[in-house]
PDB file of C-alpha atoms in Angstrom:
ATOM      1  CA  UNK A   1     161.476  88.551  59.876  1.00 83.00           C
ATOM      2  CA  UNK A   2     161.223  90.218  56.561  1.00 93.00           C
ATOM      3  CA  UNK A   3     157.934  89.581  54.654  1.00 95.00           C
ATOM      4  CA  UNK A   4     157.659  90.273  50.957  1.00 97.00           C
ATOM      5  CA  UNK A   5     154.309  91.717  49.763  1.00 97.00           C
ATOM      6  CA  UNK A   6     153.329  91.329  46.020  1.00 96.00           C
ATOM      7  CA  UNK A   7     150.037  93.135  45.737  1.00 95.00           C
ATOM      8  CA  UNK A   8     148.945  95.258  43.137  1.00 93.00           C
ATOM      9  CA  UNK A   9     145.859  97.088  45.197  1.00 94.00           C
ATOM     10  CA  UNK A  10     147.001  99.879  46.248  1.00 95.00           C
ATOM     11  CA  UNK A  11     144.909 100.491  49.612  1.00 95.00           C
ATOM     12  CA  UNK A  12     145.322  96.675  50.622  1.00 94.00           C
ATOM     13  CA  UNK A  13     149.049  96.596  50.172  1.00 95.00           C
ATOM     14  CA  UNK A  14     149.457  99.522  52.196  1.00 96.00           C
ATOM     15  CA  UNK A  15     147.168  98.185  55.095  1.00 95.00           C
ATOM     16  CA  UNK A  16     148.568  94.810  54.739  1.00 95.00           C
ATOM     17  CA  UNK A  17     152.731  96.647  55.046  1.00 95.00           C
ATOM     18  CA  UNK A  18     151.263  99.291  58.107  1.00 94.00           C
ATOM     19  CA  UNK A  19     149.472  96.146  59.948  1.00 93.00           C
ATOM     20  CA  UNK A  20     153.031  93.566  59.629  1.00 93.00           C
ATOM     21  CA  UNK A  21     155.568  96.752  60.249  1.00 92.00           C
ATOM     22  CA  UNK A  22     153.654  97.583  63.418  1.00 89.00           C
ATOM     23  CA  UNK A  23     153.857  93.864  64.574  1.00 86.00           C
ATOM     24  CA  UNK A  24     157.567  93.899  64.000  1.00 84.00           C
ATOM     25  CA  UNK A  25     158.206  92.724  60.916  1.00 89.00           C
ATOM     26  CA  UNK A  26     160.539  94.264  58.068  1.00 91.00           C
ATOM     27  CA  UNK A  27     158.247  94.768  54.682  1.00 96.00           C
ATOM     28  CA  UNK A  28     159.093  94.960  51.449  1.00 96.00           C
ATOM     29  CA  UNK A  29     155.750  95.656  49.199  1.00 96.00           C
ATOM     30  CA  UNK A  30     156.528  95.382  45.242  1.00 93.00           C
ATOM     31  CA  UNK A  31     154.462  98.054  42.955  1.00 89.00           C
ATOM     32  CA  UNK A  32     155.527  96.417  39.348  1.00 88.00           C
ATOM     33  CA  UNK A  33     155.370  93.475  38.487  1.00 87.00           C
ATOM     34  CA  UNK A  34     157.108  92.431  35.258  1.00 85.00           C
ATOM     35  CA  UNK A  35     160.566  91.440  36.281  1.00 87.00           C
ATOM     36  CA  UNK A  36     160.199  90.490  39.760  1.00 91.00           C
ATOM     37  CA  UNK A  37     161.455  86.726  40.113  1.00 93.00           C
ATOM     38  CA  UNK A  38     165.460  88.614  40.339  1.00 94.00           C
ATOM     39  CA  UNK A  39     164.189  90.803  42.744  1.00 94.00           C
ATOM     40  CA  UNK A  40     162.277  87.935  44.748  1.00 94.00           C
ATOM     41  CA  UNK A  41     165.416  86.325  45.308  1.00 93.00           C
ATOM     42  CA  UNK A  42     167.849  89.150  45.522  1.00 92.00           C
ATOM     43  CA  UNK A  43     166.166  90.419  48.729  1.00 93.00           C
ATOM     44  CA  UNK A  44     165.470  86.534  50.258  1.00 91.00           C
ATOM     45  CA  UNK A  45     162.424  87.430  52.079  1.00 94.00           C
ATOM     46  CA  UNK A  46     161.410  84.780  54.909  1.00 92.00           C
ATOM     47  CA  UNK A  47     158.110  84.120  53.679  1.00 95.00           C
ATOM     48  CA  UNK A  48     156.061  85.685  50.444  1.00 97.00           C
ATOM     49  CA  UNK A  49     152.331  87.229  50.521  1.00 97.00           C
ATOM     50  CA  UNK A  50     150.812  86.728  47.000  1.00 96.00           C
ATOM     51  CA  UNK A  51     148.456  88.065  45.083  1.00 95.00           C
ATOM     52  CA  UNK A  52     146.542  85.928  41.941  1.00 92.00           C
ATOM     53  CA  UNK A  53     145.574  88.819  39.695  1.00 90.00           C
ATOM     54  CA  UNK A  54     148.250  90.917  38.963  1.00 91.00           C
ATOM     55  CA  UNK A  55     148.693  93.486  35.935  1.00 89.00           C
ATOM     56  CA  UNK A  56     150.318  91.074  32.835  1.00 84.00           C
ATOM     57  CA  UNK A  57     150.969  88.650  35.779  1.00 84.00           C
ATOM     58  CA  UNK A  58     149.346  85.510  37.680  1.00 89.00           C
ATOM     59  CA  UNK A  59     149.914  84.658  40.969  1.00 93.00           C
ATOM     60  CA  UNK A  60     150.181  80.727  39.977  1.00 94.00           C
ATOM     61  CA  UNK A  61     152.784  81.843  37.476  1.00 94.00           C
ATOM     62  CA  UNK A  62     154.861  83.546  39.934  1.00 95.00           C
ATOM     63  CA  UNK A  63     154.472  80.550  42.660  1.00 96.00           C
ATOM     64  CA  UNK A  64     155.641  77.802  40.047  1.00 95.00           C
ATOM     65  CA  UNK A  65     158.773  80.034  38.875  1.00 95.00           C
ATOM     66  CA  UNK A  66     159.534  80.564  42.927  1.00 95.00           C
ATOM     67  CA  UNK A  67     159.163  77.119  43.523  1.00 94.00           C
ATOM     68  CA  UNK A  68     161.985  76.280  40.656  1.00 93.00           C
ATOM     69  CA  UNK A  69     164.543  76.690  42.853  1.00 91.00           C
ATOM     70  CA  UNK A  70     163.354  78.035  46.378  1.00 92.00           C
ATOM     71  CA  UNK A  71     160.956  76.594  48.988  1.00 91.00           C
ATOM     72  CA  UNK A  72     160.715  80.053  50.923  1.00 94.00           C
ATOM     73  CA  UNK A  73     156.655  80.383  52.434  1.00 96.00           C
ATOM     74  CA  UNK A  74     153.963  81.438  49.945  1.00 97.00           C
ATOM     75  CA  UNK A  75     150.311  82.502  51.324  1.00 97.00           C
ATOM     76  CA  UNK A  76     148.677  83.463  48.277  1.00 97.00           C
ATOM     77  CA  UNK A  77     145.872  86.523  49.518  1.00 96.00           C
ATOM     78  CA  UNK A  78     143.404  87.007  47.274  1.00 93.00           C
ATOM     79  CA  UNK A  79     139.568  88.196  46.045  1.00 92.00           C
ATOM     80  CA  UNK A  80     139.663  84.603  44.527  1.00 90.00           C
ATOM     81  CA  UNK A  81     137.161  82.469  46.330  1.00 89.00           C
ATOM     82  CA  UNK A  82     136.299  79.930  43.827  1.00 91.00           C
ATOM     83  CA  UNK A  83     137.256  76.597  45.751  1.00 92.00           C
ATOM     84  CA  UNK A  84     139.222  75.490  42.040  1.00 93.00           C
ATOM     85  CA  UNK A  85     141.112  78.498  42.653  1.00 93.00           C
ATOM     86  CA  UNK A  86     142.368  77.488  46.175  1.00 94.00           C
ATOM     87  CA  UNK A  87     143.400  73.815  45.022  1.00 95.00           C
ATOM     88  CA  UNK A  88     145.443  75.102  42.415  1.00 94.00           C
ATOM     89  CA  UNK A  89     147.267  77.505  44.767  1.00 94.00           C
ATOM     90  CA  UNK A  90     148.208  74.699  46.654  1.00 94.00           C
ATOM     91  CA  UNK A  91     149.233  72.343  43.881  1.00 94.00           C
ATOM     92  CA  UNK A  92     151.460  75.122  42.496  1.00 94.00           C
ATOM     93  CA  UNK A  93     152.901  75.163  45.693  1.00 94.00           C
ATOM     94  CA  UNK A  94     151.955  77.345  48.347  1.00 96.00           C
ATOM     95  CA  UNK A  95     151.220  76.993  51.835  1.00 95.00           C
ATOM     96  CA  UNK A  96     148.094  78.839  52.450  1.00 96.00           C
ATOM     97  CA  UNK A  97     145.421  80.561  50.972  1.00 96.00           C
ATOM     98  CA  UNK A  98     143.541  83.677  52.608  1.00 95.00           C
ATOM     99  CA  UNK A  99     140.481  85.436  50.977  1.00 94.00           C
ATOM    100  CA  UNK A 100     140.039  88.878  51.454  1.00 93.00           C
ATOM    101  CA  UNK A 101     138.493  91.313  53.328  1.00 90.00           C
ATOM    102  CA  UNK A 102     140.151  89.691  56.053  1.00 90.00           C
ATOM    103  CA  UNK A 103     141.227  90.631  59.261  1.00 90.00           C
ATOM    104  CA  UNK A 104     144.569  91.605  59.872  1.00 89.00           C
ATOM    105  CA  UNK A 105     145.102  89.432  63.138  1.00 88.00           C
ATOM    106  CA  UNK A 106     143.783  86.257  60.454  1.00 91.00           C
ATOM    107  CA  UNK A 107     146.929  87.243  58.311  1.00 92.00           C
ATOM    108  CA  UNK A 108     149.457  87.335  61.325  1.00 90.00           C
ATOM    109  CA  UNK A 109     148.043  84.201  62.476  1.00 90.00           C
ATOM    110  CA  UNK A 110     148.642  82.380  58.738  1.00 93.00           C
ATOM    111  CA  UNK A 111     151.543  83.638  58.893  1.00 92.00           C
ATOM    112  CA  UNK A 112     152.617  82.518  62.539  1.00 87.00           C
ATOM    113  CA  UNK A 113     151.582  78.940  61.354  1.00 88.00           C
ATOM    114  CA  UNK A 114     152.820  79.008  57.855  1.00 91.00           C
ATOM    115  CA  UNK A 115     156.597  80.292  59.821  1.00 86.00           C
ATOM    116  CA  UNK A 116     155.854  77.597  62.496  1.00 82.00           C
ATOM    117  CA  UNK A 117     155.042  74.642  59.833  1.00 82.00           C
ATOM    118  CA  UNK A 118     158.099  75.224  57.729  1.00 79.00           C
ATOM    119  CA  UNK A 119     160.444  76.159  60.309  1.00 66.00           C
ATOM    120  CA  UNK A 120     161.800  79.638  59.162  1.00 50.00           C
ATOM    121  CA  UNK A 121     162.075  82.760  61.084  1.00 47.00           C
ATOM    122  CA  UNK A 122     162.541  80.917  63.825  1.00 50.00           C
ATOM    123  CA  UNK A 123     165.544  82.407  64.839  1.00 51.00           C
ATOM    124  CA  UNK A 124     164.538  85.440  64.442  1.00 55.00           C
ATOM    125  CA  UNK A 125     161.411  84.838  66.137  1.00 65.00           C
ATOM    126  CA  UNK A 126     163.189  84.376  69.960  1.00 73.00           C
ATOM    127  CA  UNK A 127     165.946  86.816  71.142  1.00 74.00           C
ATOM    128  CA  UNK A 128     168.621  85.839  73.749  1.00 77.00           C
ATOM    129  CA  UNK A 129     170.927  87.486  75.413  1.00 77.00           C
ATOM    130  CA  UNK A 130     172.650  87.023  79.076  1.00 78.00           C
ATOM    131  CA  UNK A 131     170.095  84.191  79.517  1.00 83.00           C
ATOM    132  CA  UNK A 132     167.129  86.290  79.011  1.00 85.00           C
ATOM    133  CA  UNK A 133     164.975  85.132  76.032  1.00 83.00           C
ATOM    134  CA  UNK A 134     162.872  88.006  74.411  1.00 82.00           C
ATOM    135  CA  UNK A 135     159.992  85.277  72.532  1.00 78.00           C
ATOM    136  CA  UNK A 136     158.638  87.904  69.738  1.00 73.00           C
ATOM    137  CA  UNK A 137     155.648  85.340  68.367  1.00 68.00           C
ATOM    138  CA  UNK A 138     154.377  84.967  72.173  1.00 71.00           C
ATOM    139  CA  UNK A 139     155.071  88.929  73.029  1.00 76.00           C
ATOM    140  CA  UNK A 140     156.997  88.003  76.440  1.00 81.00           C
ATOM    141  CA  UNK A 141     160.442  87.847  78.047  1.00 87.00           C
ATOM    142  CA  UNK A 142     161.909  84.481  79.923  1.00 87.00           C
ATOM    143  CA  UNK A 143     164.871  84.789  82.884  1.00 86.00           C
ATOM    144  CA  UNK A 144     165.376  81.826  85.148  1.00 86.00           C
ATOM    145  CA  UNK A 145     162.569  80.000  85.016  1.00 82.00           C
ATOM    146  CA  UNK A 146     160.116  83.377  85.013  1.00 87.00           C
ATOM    147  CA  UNK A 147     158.005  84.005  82.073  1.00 84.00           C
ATOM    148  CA  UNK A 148     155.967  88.267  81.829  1.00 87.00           C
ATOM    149  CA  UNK A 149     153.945  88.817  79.006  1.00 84.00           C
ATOM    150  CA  UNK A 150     154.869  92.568  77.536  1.00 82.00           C
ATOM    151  CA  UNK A 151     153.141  95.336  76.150  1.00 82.00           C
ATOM    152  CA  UNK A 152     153.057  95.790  72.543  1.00 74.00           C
ATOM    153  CA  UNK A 153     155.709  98.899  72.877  1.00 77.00           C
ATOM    154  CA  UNK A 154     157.485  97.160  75.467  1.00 81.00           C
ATOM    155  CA  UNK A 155     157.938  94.695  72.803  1.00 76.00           C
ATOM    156  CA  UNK A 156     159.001  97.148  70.127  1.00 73.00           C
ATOM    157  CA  UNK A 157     161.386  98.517  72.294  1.00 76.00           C
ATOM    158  CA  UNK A 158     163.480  95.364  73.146  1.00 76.00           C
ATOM    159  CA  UNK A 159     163.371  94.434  69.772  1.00 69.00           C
ATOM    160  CA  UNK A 160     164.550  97.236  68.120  1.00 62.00           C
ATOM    161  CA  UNK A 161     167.406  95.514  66.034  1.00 53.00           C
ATOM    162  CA  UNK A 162     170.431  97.914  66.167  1.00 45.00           C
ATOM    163  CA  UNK A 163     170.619  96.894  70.108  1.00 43.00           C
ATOM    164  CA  UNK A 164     170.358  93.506  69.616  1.00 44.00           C
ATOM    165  CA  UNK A 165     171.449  92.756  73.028  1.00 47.00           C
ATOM    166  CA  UNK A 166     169.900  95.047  75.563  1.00 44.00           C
ATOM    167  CA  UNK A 167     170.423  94.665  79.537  1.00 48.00           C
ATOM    168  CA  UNK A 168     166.764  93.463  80.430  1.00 48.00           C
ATOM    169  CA  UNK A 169     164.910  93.534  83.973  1.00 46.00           C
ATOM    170  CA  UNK A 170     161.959  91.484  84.692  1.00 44.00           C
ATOM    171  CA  UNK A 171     159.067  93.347  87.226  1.00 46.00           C
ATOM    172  CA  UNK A 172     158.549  91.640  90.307  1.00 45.00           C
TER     173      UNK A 172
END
């Protein structure tokens, strides 16, 4: 799943792209933030993380032109917490709202449930191959009826995407 982060904070958009990348998901974090609607859309991300206030940009701003002519997940994250604030995120369009500090578990959580709502990644969220199913949201691996839960490199390892179908063997 590829997950676009538009953050201007430094520190937090760094946490927030080490935290998703080591949970298996493909980042892309944007540093300006003038021209970015092309880019938005030239690298199709499967769901957006969004900042409010950005340098000579506002996160509603950026939502409405997105919503235009795409329906692709927003979860606006922000320092925001005035409840006016959250309403009009979600009249602008997005799909959740997250105030930071936060925990980085929260945001993988929103994001499970923002992916799970509208139906994206989903494909990309199970692997199959030979009748094994690798499930990446639930960490295990499914053969014939047999479900193990797998460690978080045993994951990484069966998911790595230039073997896309790798001979698996369940533990007794």
């Amino acid at each position: 799943m590829h997950i676009l982060i538009i953050e201007d904070e430094e520190e937090t958009r760094r946490e927030m792209t080490d935290f998703l990348e080591n949970s298996l998901h493909r980042v892309t974090a944007f540093t300006e933030f003038e021209h970015i609607i092309p880019q938005i859309f030239a690298i199709r991300p499967d769901i957006i993380l969004l900042d409010l206030n950005l340098p000579g940009r506002f996160g509603f701003d950026i939502c409405t032109e997105i919503r235009k002519s795409s329906d692709v997940p927003i979860i606006y994250v922000t320092g925001c917490t005035d409840s006016m604030d959250e309403v009009t995120a979600f009249l602008k369009g997005g799909d959740d709202y997250i105030t930071k500090p936060f925990h980085p578990s929260l945001l993988l959580a929103h994001i499970n449930a923002v992916l799970k709502r509208t139906q994206r990644g989903k494909e990309e969220l199970k692997m199959e191959c030979g009748g094994v199913e690798l499930d990446l949201a639930r960490g295990c691996i499914r053969h014939g009826g047999e479900s193990r839960e797998l460690t978080k490199n045993e994951l990484k390892i069966l998911s790595w995407r230039p073997f896309p179908c790798v001979p698996f063997c369940l533990p007794p």
